[in-house]
Amino acid sequence: AQKVTQAQTEISVVEKEDVTLDCVYETRDTTYYLFWYKQPPSGELVFLIRRNSFDEQNEISGRYSWNFQKSTSSFNFTITASQVVDSAVYFCALSEGLYSGAGSYQLTFGKGTKLSVIP
Amino acid sequence: NAGVTQTPKFQVLKTGQSMTLQCAQDMNHEYMSWYRQDPGMGLRLIHYSVGAGITDQGEVPNGYNVSRSTTEDFPLRLLSAAPSQTSVYFCASRLGQGADAQHFGDGTRLSIL
């Protein structure tokens, strides 16, 4: 069975600080996919990034960066120079590979980390 | 592009009433699912469907029914509403397996009195 753990329930930072959101996953598959979603105060869920298990390169998109480490089963998300608009709940999710039956259609979500950026 | 459309956005019910939350997607996605979101609980899967005519239970299916008569539509039915079903409900769709991202509707905020 797959599992995603986001141990940080809530984080508060002052604007312009860097912040890292942790995500640890468990899966028995060798092929899997990891996702991050953002849920701003308005409530919608916004897809941020996808990473497959064969690609351990870190990714940077503007102020956002993701660190994928298979050795520690982690897929952490860092926001550099945080802004008030980054205040949201962030969810990490896991999807198994193509040959895991109906389970591979399902995304397993962590419980989310609420980030508050204080001006 | 409409994406995933949920209706209604808000609803208040009395205990024991029934209702249907509507979900439609226009992306020809195989996979559709319903989640509920409660404080501190994250997103919990209620029911899902891997194609027209095929549905299955998720983590918290009790008190809910679904059907998938077309690729586009995946309604969620509350049979006899209970206060414990007060929640925010999200419908989602996904083209297929693996790497495909899941697209969410804007949510339905449901209160059961």
PDB file of N, CA and C in Angstrom, chain B residues 8-48:
ATOM      1  N   PRO B   8     -23.755  22.001  -7.054  1.00  0.00           N
ATOM      2  CA  PRO B   8     -23.643  23.440  -6.813  1.00  0.00           C
ATOM      3  C   PRO B   8     -22.335  23.783  -6.117  1.00  0.00           C
ATOM      4  N   LYS B   9     -22.064  25.045  -5.895  1.00  0.00           N
ATOM      5  CA  LYS B   9     -20.872  25.460  -5.151  1.00  0.00           C
ATOM      6  C   LYS B   9     -21.128  25.426  -3.642  1.00  0.00           C
ATOM      7  N   PHE B  10     -22.343  25.690  -3.257  1.00  0.00           N
ATOM      8  CA  PHE B  10     -22.725  25.683  -1.846  1.00  0.00           C
ATOM      9  C   PHE B  10     -24.086  24.997  -1.722  1.00  0.00           C
ATOM     10  N   GLN B  11     -24.292  24.303  -0.611  1.00  0.00           N
ATOM     11  CA  GLN B  11     -25.584  23.676  -0.373  1.00  0.00           C
ATOM     12  C   GLN B  11     -25.758  23.455   1.115  1.00  0.00           C
ATOM     13  N   VAL B  12     -26.968  23.721   1.591  1.00  0.00           N
ATOM     14  CA  VAL B  12     -27.331  23.421   2.971  1.00  0.00           C
ATOM     15  C   VAL B  12     -28.483  22.428   2.939  1.00  0.00           C
ATOM     16  N   LEU B  13     -28.331  21.349   3.679  1.00  0.00           N
ATOM     17  CA  LEU B  13     -29.355  20.312   3.735  1.00  0.00           C
ATOM     18  C   LEU B  13     -29.773  20.079   5.173  1.00  0.00           C
ATOM     19  N   LYS B  14     -30.945  19.501   5.312  1.00  0.00           N
ATOM     20  CA  LYS B  14     -31.371  19.033   6.619  1.00  0.00           C
ATOM     21  C   LYS B  14     -31.047  17.552   6.748  1.00  0.00           C
ATOM     22  N   THR B  15     -30.797  17.119   7.955  1.00  0.00           N
ATOM     23  CA  THR B  15     -30.533  15.694   8.198  1.00  0.00           C
ATOM     24  C   THR B  15     -31.645  14.844   7.593  1.00  0.00           C
ATOM     25  N   GLY B  16     -31.222  13.805   6.871  1.00  0.00           N
ATOM     26  CA  GLY B  16     -32.189  12.889   6.264  1.00  0.00           C
ATOM     27  C   GLY B  16     -32.529  13.203   4.822  1.00  0.00           C
ATOM     28  N   GLN B  17     -32.245  14.404   4.373  1.00  0.00           N
ATOM     29  CA  GLN B  17     -32.513  14.746   2.980  1.00  0.00           C
ATOM     30  C   GLN B  17     -31.497  14.053   2.077  1.00  0.00           C
ATOM     31  N   SER B  18     -31.885  13.889   0.837  1.00  0.00           N
ATOM     32  CA  SER B  18     -30.961  13.343  -0.154  1.00  0.00           C
ATOM     33  C   SER B  18     -30.646  14.417  -1.190  1.00  0.00           C
ATOM     34  N   MET B  19     -29.513  14.270  -1.826  1.00  0.00           N
ATOM     35  CA  MET B  19     -29.179  15.191  -2.903  1.00  0.00           C
ATOM     36  C   MET B  19     -28.064  14.606  -3.752  1.00  0.00           C
ATOM     37  N   THR B  20     -27.900  15.196  -4.912  1.00  0.00           N
ATOM     38  CA  THR B  20     -26.861  14.769  -5.847  1.00  0.00           C
ATOM     39  C   THR B  20     -25.931  15.931  -6.146  1.00  0.00           C
ATOM     40  N   LEU B  21     -24.631  15.682  -5.965  1.00  0.00           N
ATOM     41  CA  LEU B  21     -23.620  16.638  -6.386  1.00  0.00           C
ATOM     42  C   LEU B  21     -23.213  16.268  -7.813  1.00  0.00           C
ATOM     43  N   GLN B  22     -23.258  17.269  -8.668  1.00  0.00           N
ATOM     44  CA  GLN B  22     -22.961  17.006 -10.071  1.00  0.00           C
ATOM     45  C   GLN B  22     -21.496  17.270 -10.380  1.00  0.00           C
ATOM     46  N   CYS B  23     -20.954  16.456 -11.285  1.00  0.00           N
ATOM     47  CA  CYS B  23     -19.581  16.655 -11.751  1.00  0.00           C
ATOM     48  C   CYS B  23     -19.525  16.294 -13.229  1.00  0.00           C
ATOM     49  N   ALA B  24     -18.945  17.183 -14.010  1.00  0.00           N
ATOM     50  CA  ALA B  24     -18.791  16.930 -15.439  1.00  0.00           C
ATOM     51  C   ALA B  24     -17.410  17.393 -15.879  1.00  0.00           C
ATOM     52  N   GLN B  25     -16.824  16.618 -16.793  1.00  0.00           N
ATOM     53  CA  GLN B  25     -15.539  17.027 -17.365  1.00  0.00           C
ATOM     54  C   GLN B  25     -15.611  16.920 -18.880  1.00  0.00           C
ATOM     55  N   ASP B  26     -14.906  17.824 -19.530  1.00  0.00           N
ATOM     56  CA  ASP B  26     -14.961  17.882 -21.001  1.00  0.00           C
ATOM     57  C   ASP B  26     -13.611  17.561 -21.618  1.00  0.00           C
ATOM     58  N   MET B  27     -12.795  16.794 -20.907  1.00  0.00           N
ATOM     59  CA  MET B  27     -11.437  16.493 -21.378  1.00  0.00           C
ATOM     60  C   MET B  27     -11.304  15.040 -21.833  1.00  0.00           C
ATOM     61  N   ASN B  28     -12.422  14.308 -21.884  1.00  0.00           N
ATOM     62  CA  ASN B  28     -12.419  12.905 -22.291  1.00  0.00           C
ATOM     63  C   ASN B  28     -11.517  12.055 -21.385  1.00  0.00           C
ATOM     64  N   HIS B  29     -11.528  12.368 -20.098  1.00  0.00           N
ATOM     65  CA  HIS B  29     -10.701  11.642 -19.139  1.00  0.00           C
ATOM     66  C   HIS B  29     -11.359  10.331 -18.731  1.00  0.00           C
ATOM     67  N   GLU B  30     -10.538   9.289 -18.637  1.00  0.00           N
ATOM     68  CA  GLU B  30     -11.036   7.978 -18.205  1.00  0.00           C
ATOM     69  C   GLU B  30     -11.419   7.978 -16.732  1.00  0.00           C
ATOM     70  N   TYR B  31     -10.535   8.528 -15.945  1.00  0.00           N
ATOM     71  CA  TYR B  31     -10.639   8.364 -14.497  1.00  0.00           C
ATOM     72  C   TYR B  31     -11.301   9.581 -13.862  1.00  0.00           C
ATOM     73  N   MET B  32     -12.299   9.301 -13.017  1.00  0.00           N
ATOM     74  CA  MET B  32     -12.925  10.366 -12.246  1.00  0.00           C
ATOM     75  C   MET B  32     -13.064   9.906 -10.814  1.00  0.00           C
ATOM     76  N   SER B  33     -13.055  10.859  -9.914  1.00  0.00           N
ATOM     77  CA  SER B  33     -13.105  10.500  -8.503  1.00  0.00           C
ATOM     78  C   SER B  33     -13.750  11.614  -7.685  1.00  0.00           C
ATOM     79  N   TRP B  34     -14.201  11.239  -6.513  1.00  0.00           N
ATOM     80  CA  TRP B  34     -14.755  12.174  -5.547  1.00  0.00           C
ATOM     81  C   TRP B  34     -13.957  12.100  -4.251  1.00  0.00           C
ATOM     82  N   TYR B  35     -13.628  13.268  -3.715  1.00  0.00           N
ATOM     83  CA  TYR B  35     -12.941  13.377  -2.438  1.00  0.00           C
ATOM     84  C   TYR B  35     -13.784  14.242  -1.509  1.00  0.00           C
ATOM     85  N   ARG B  36     -13.570  14.032  -0.226  1.00  0.00           N
ATOM     86  CA  ARG B  36     -14.043  14.994   0.742  1.00  0.00           C
ATOM     87  C   ARG B  36     -12.849  15.540   1.505  1.00  0.00           C
ATOM     88  N   GLN B  37     -12.937  16.813   1.855  1.00  0.00           N
ATOM     89  CA  GLN B  37     -11.855  17.464   2.571  1.00  0.00           C
ATOM     90  C   GLN B  37     -12.384  18.009   3.886  1.00  0.00           C
ATOM     91  N   ASP B  38     -11.817  17.509   4.958  1.00  0.00           N
ATOM     92  CA  ASP B  38     -12.183  17.948   6.303  1.00  0.00           C
ATOM     93  C   ASP B  38     -10.934  18.471   7.005  1.00  0.00           C
ATOM     94  N   PRO B  39     -11.098  19.412   7.925  1.00  0.00           N
ATOM     95  CA  PRO B  39      -9.927  19.995   8.612  1.00  0.00           C
ATOM     96  C   PRO B  39      -9.042  18.923   9.237  1.00  0.00           C
ATOM     97  N   GLY B  40      -7.748  18.976   8.937  1.00  0.00           N
ATOM     98  CA  GLY B  40      -6.793  18.046   9.523  1.00  0.00           C
ATOM     99  C   GLY B  40      -6.789  16.661   8.923  1.00  0.00           C
ATOM    100  N   MET B  41      -7.694  16.407   7.981  1.00  0.00           N
ATOM    101  CA  MET B  41      -7.815  15.047   7.415  1.00  0.00           C
ATOM    102  C   MET B  41      -7.310  14.965   5.978  1.00  0.00           C
ATOM    103  N   GLY B  42      -6.956  16.066   5.389  1.00  0.00           N
ATOM    104  CA  GLY B  42      -6.508  16.045   4.007  1.00  0.00           C
ATOM    105  C   GLY B  42      -7.651  15.704   3.067  1.00  0.00           C
ATOM    106  N   LEU B  43      -7.311  15.097   1.952  1.00  0.00           N
ATOM    107  CA  LEU B  43      -8.289  14.695   0.941  1.00  0.00           C
ATOM    108  C   LEU B  43      -8.522  13.192   1.064  1.00  0.00           C
ATOM    109  N   ARG B  44      -9.752  12.807   1.283  1.00  0.00           N
ATOM    110  CA  ARG B  44     -10.067  11.378   1.415  1.00  0.00           C
ATOM    111  C   ARG B  44     -10.953  10.941   0.260  1.00  0.00           C
ATOM    112  N   LEU B  45     -10.562   9.852  -0.351  1.00  0.00           N
ATOM    113  CA  LEU B  45     -11.247   9.347  -1.536  1.00  0.00           C
ATOM    114  C   LEU B  45     -12.549   8.663  -1.150  1.00  0.00           C
ATOM    115  N   ILE B  46     -13.637   9.065  -1.801  1.00  0.00           N
ATOM    116  CA  ILE B  46     -14.957   8.489  -1.507  1.00  0.00           C
ATOM    117  C   ILE B  46     -15.250   7.352  -2.483  1.00  0.00           C
ATOM    118  N   HIS B  47     -15.314   7.677  -3.759  1.00  0.00           N
ATOM    119  CA  HIS B  47     -15.551   6.709  -4.829  1.00  0.00           C
ATOM    120  C   HIS B  47     -14.739   7.141  -6.042  1.00  0.00           C
ATOM    121  N   TYR B  48     -14.495   6.185  -6.914  1.00  0.00           N
ATOM    122  CA  TYR B  48     -13.811   6.524  -8.147  1.00  0.00           C
ATOM    123  C   TYR B  48     -14.331   5.652  -9.282  1.00  0.00           C
TER     124      TYR B  48
END
